[in-house]
GROMACS .gro file of C-alpha atoms in nm:
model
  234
    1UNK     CA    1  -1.813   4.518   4.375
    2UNK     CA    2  -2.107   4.408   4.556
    3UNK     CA    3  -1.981   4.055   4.702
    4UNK     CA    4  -1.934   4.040   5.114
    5UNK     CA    5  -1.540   4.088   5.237
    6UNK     CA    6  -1.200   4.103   5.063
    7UNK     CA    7  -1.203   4.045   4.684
    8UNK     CA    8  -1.110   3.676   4.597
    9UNK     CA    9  -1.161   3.430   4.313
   10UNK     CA   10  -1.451   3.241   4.424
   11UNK     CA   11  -1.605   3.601   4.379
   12UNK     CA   12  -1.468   3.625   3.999
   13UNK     CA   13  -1.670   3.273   4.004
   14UNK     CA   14  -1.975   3.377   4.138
   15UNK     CA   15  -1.966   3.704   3.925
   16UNK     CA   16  -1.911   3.471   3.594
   17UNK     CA   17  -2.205   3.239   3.697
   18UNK     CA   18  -2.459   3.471   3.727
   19UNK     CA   19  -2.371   3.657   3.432
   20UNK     CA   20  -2.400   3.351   3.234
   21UNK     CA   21  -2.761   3.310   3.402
   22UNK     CA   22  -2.874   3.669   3.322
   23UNK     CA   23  -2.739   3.591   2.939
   24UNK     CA   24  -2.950   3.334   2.919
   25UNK     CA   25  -3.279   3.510   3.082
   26UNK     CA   26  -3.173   3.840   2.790
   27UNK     CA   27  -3.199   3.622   2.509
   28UNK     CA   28  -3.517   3.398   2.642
   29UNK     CA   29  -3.672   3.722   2.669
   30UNK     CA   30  -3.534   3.852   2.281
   31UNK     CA   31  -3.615   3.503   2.161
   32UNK     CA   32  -3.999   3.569   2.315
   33UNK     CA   33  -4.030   3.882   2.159
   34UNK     CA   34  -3.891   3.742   1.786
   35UNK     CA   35  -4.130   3.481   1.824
   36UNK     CA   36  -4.385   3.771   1.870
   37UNK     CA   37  -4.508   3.534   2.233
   38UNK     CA   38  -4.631   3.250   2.015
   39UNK     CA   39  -4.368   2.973   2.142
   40UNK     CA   40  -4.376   2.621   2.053
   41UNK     CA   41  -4.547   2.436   2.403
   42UNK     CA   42  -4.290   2.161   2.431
   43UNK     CA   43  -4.011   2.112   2.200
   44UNK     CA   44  -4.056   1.793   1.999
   45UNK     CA   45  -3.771   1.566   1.857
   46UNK     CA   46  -3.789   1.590   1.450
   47UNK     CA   47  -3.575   1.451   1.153
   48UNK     CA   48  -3.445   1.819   1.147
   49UNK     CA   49  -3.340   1.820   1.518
   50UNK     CA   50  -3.136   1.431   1.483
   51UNK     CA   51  -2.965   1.594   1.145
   52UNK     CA   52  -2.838   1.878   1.355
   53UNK     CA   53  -2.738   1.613   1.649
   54UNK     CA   54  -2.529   1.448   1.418
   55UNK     CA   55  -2.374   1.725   1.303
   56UNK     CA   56  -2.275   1.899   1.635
   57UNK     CA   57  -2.130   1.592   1.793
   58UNK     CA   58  -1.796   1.649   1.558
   59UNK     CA   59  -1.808   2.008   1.589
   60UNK     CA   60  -1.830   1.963   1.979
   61UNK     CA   61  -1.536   1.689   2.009
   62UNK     CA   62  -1.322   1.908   1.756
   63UNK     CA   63  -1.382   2.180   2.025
   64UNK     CA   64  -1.249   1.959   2.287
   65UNK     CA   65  -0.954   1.916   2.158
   66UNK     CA   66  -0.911   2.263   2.036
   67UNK     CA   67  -0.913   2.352   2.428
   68UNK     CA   68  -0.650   2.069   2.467
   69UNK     CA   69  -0.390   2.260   2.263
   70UNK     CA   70  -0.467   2.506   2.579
   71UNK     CA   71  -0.395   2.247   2.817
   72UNK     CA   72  -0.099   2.097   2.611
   73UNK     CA   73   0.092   2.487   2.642
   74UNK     CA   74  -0.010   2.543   2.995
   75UNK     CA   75   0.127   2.175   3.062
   76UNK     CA   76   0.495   2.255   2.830
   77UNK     CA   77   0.527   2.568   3.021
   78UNK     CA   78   0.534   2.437   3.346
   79UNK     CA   79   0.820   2.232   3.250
   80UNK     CA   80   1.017   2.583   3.217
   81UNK     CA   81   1.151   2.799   3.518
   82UNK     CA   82   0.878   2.922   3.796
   83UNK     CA   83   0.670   3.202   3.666
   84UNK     CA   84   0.598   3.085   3.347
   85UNK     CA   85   0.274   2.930   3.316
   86UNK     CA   86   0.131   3.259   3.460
   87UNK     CA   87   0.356   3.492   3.226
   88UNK     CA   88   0.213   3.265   2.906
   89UNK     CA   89  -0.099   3.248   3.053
   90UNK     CA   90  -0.148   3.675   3.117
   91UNK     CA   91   0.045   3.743   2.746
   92UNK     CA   92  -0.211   3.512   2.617
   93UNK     CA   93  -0.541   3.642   2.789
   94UNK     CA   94  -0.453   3.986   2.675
   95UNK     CA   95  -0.426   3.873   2.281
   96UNK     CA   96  -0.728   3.677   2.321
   97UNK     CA   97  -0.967   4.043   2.373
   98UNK     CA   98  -0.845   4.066   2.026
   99UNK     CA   99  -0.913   3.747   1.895
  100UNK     CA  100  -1.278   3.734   2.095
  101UNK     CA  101  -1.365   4.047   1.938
  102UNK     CA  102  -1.259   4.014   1.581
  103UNK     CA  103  -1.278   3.635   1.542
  104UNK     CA  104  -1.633   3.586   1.727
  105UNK     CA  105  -1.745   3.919   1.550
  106UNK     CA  106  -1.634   3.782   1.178
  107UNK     CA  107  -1.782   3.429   1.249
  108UNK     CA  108  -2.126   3.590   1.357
  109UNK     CA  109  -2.137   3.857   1.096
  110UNK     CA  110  -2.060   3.574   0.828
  111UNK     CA  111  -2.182   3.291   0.928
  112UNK     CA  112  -2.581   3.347   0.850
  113UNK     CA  113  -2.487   3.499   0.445
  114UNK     CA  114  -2.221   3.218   0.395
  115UNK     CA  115  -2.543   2.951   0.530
  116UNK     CA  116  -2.787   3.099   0.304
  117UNK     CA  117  -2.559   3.108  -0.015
  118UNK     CA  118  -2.478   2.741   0.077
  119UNK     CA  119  -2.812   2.625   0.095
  120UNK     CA  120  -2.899   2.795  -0.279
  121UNK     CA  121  -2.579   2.616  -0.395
  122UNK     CA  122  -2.405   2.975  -0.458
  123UNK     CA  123  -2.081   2.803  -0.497
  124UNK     CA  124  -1.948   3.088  -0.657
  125UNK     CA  125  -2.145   3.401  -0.456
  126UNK     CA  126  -1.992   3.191  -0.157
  127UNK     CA  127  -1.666   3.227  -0.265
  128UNK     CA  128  -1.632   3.563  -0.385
  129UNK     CA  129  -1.788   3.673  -0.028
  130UNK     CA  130  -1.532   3.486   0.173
  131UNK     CA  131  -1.254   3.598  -0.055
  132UNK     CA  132  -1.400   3.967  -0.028
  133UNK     CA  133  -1.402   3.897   0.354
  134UNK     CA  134  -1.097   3.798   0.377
  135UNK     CA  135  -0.943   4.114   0.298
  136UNK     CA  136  -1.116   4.312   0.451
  137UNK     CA  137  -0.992   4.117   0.761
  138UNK     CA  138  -0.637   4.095   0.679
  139UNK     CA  139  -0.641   4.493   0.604
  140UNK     CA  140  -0.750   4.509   0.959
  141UNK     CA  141  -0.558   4.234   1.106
  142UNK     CA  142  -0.251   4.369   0.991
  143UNK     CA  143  -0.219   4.685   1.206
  144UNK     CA  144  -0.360   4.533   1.531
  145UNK     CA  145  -0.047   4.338   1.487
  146UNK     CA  146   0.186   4.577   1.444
  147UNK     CA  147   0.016   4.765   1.732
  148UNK     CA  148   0.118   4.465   1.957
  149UNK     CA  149   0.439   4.466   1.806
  150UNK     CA  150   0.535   4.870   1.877
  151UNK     CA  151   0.330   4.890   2.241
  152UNK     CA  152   0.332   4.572   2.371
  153UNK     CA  153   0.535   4.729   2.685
  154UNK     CA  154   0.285   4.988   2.767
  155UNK     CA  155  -0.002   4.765   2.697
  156UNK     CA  156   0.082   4.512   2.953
  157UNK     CA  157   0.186   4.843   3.196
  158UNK     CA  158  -0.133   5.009   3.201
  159UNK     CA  159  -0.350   4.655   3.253
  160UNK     CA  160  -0.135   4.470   3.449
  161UNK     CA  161   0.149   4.650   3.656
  162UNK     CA  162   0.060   4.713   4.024
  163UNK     CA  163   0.041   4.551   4.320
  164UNK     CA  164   0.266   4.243   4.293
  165UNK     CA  165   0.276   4.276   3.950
  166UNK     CA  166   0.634   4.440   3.892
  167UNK     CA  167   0.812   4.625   3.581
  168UNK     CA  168   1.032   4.303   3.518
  169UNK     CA  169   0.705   4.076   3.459
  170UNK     CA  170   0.587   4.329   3.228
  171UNK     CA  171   0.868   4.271   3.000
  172UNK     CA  172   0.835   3.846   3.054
  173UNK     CA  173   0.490   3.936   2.965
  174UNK     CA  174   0.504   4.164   2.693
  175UNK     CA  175   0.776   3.935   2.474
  176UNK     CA  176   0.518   3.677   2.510
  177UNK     CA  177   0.236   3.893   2.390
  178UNK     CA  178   0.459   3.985   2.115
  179UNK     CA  179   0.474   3.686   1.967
  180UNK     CA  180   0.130   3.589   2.030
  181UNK     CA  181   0.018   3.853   1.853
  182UNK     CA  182   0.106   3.700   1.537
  183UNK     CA  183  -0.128   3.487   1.551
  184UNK     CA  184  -0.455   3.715   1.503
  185UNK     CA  185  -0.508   3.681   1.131
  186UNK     CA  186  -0.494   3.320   1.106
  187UNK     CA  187  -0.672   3.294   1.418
  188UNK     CA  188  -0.995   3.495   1.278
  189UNK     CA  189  -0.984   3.335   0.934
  190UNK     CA  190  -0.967   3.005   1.087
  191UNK     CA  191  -1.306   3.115   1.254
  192UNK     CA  192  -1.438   3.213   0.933
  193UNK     CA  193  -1.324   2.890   0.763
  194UNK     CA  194  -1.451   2.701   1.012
  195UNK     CA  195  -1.809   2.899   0.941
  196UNK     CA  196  -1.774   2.774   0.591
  197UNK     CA  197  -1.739   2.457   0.632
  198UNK     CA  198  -2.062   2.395   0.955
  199UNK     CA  199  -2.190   2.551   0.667
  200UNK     CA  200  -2.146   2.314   0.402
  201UNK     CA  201  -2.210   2.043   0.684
  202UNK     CA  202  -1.816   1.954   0.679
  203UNK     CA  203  -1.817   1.891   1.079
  204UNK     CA  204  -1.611   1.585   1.031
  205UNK     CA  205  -1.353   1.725   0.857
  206UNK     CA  206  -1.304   2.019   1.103
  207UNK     CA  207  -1.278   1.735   1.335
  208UNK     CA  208  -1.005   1.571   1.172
  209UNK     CA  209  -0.813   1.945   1.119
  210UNK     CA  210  -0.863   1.999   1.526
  211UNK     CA  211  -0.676   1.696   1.535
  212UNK     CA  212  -0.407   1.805   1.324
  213UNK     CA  213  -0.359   2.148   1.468
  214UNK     CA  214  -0.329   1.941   1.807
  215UNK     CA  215  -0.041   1.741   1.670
  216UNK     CA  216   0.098   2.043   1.526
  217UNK     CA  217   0.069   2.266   1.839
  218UNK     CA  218   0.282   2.007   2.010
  219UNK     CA  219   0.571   1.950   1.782
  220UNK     CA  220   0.597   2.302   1.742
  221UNK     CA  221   0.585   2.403   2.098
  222UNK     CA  222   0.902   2.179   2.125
  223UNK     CA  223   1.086   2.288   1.853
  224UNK     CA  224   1.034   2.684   1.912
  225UNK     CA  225   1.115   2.614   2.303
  226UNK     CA  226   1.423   2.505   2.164
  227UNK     CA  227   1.500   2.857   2.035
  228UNK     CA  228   1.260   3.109   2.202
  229UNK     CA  229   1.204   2.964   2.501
  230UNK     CA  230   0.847   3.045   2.663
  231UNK     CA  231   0.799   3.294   2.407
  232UNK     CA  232   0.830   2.997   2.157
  233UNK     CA  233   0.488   2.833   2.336
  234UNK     CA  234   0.330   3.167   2.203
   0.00000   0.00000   0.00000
């Protein structure tokens, strides 16, 4: 809104930049106030601070190639006719506001209970909470689903179609979104299982599953282009 000329992407840029920067100045300012203004005066390099090193190097190369199964779909759809990397890529974005609202939400709402029960070796308080949790998150998952399933169409009509944005791309886009859609329950429990295991300091092996899932995401990318097409990426 407030950026000089015509609207463009290094705007968007710009815009994402500095609200990155003013995240960062909100919580220095909440983390000043928690700490009630008595901060440490420089931070200093502890046993603690190497354990949690080692641990976030695997979590933090799994999460590289995470983004690669990104990059491995954007690549397989530009083998496929012209338009498809940006139909995959806008049926996509618009599952991911689910999956950014109800995976990060059920990581951060379980993460500190399912850390506390782990460090008072609550084996079996820490399962009956995930179980319970799990549930509750496939009772919701379920109709968000469906939701894609029955409105898909007007979905992608009311956030996408104008401009040169026509009626046929909203039906490219919607079939993908369909099918993407499916993936919202395993997608959040995989963020809750993933919670679980940082956790029970498990970073390797969520390493090692990235790395499967990567594999995976390939072979089936080439198997369900076979019969879906692009909407087989999804």
């Amino acid at each position: 809104f407030f950026g000089p000329g015509t609207a463009n992407a290094n705007l968007l840029a710009i815009g994402s930049s500095l609200g990155a920067v003013l995240m960062v100045l909100v919580l220095a300012v909440d983390s000043y106030r928690v700490k009630e203004g008595h901060l440490t005066p420089w931070p200093v390099w502890t046993g603690s601070t190497s354990h949690v090193v080692r641990n976030l190097l695997p979590l933090m190369a799994g999460a590289a190639v995470m983004e690669g199964c990104f990059f491995v779909d954007t690549l397989m759809a530009a083998m496929l006719p012209a338009g498809s990397v940006a139909t995959l890529s806008y049926g996509e974005r618009i599952c991911t506001i689910a999956l950014a609202i109800g995976g990060t939400a059920a990581g951060q709402a379980l993460f500190p209970r399912v850390a506390e029960l782990a460090a008072k070796k609550d084996w079996d308080g820490m399962t009956s909470t995930c179980m319970q949790f799990t549930a509750l998150l496939i009772t919701l998952c379920i109709p968000a689903v469906l939701v894609f399933q029955v409105a898909s169409v007007p979905i992608v009509r009311i956030l996408l179609e104008r401009g040169e944005f026509v009626a046929a791309d909203t039906l490219n886009v919607a079939a993908v979104l369909r099918f993407a859609s499916f993936q919202i329950p395993g997608y959040i429990l995989a963020v809750m299982g993933s919670r679980m295991m940082i956790s029970l300091k498990l970073g390797s092996s969520l390493f090692v599953t990235t790395f499967v899932s990567l594999g995976a995401n390939v072979l089936l990318n080439l198997l369900f282009i076979q019969w879906f097409g692009l909407k087989g990426i999804a």
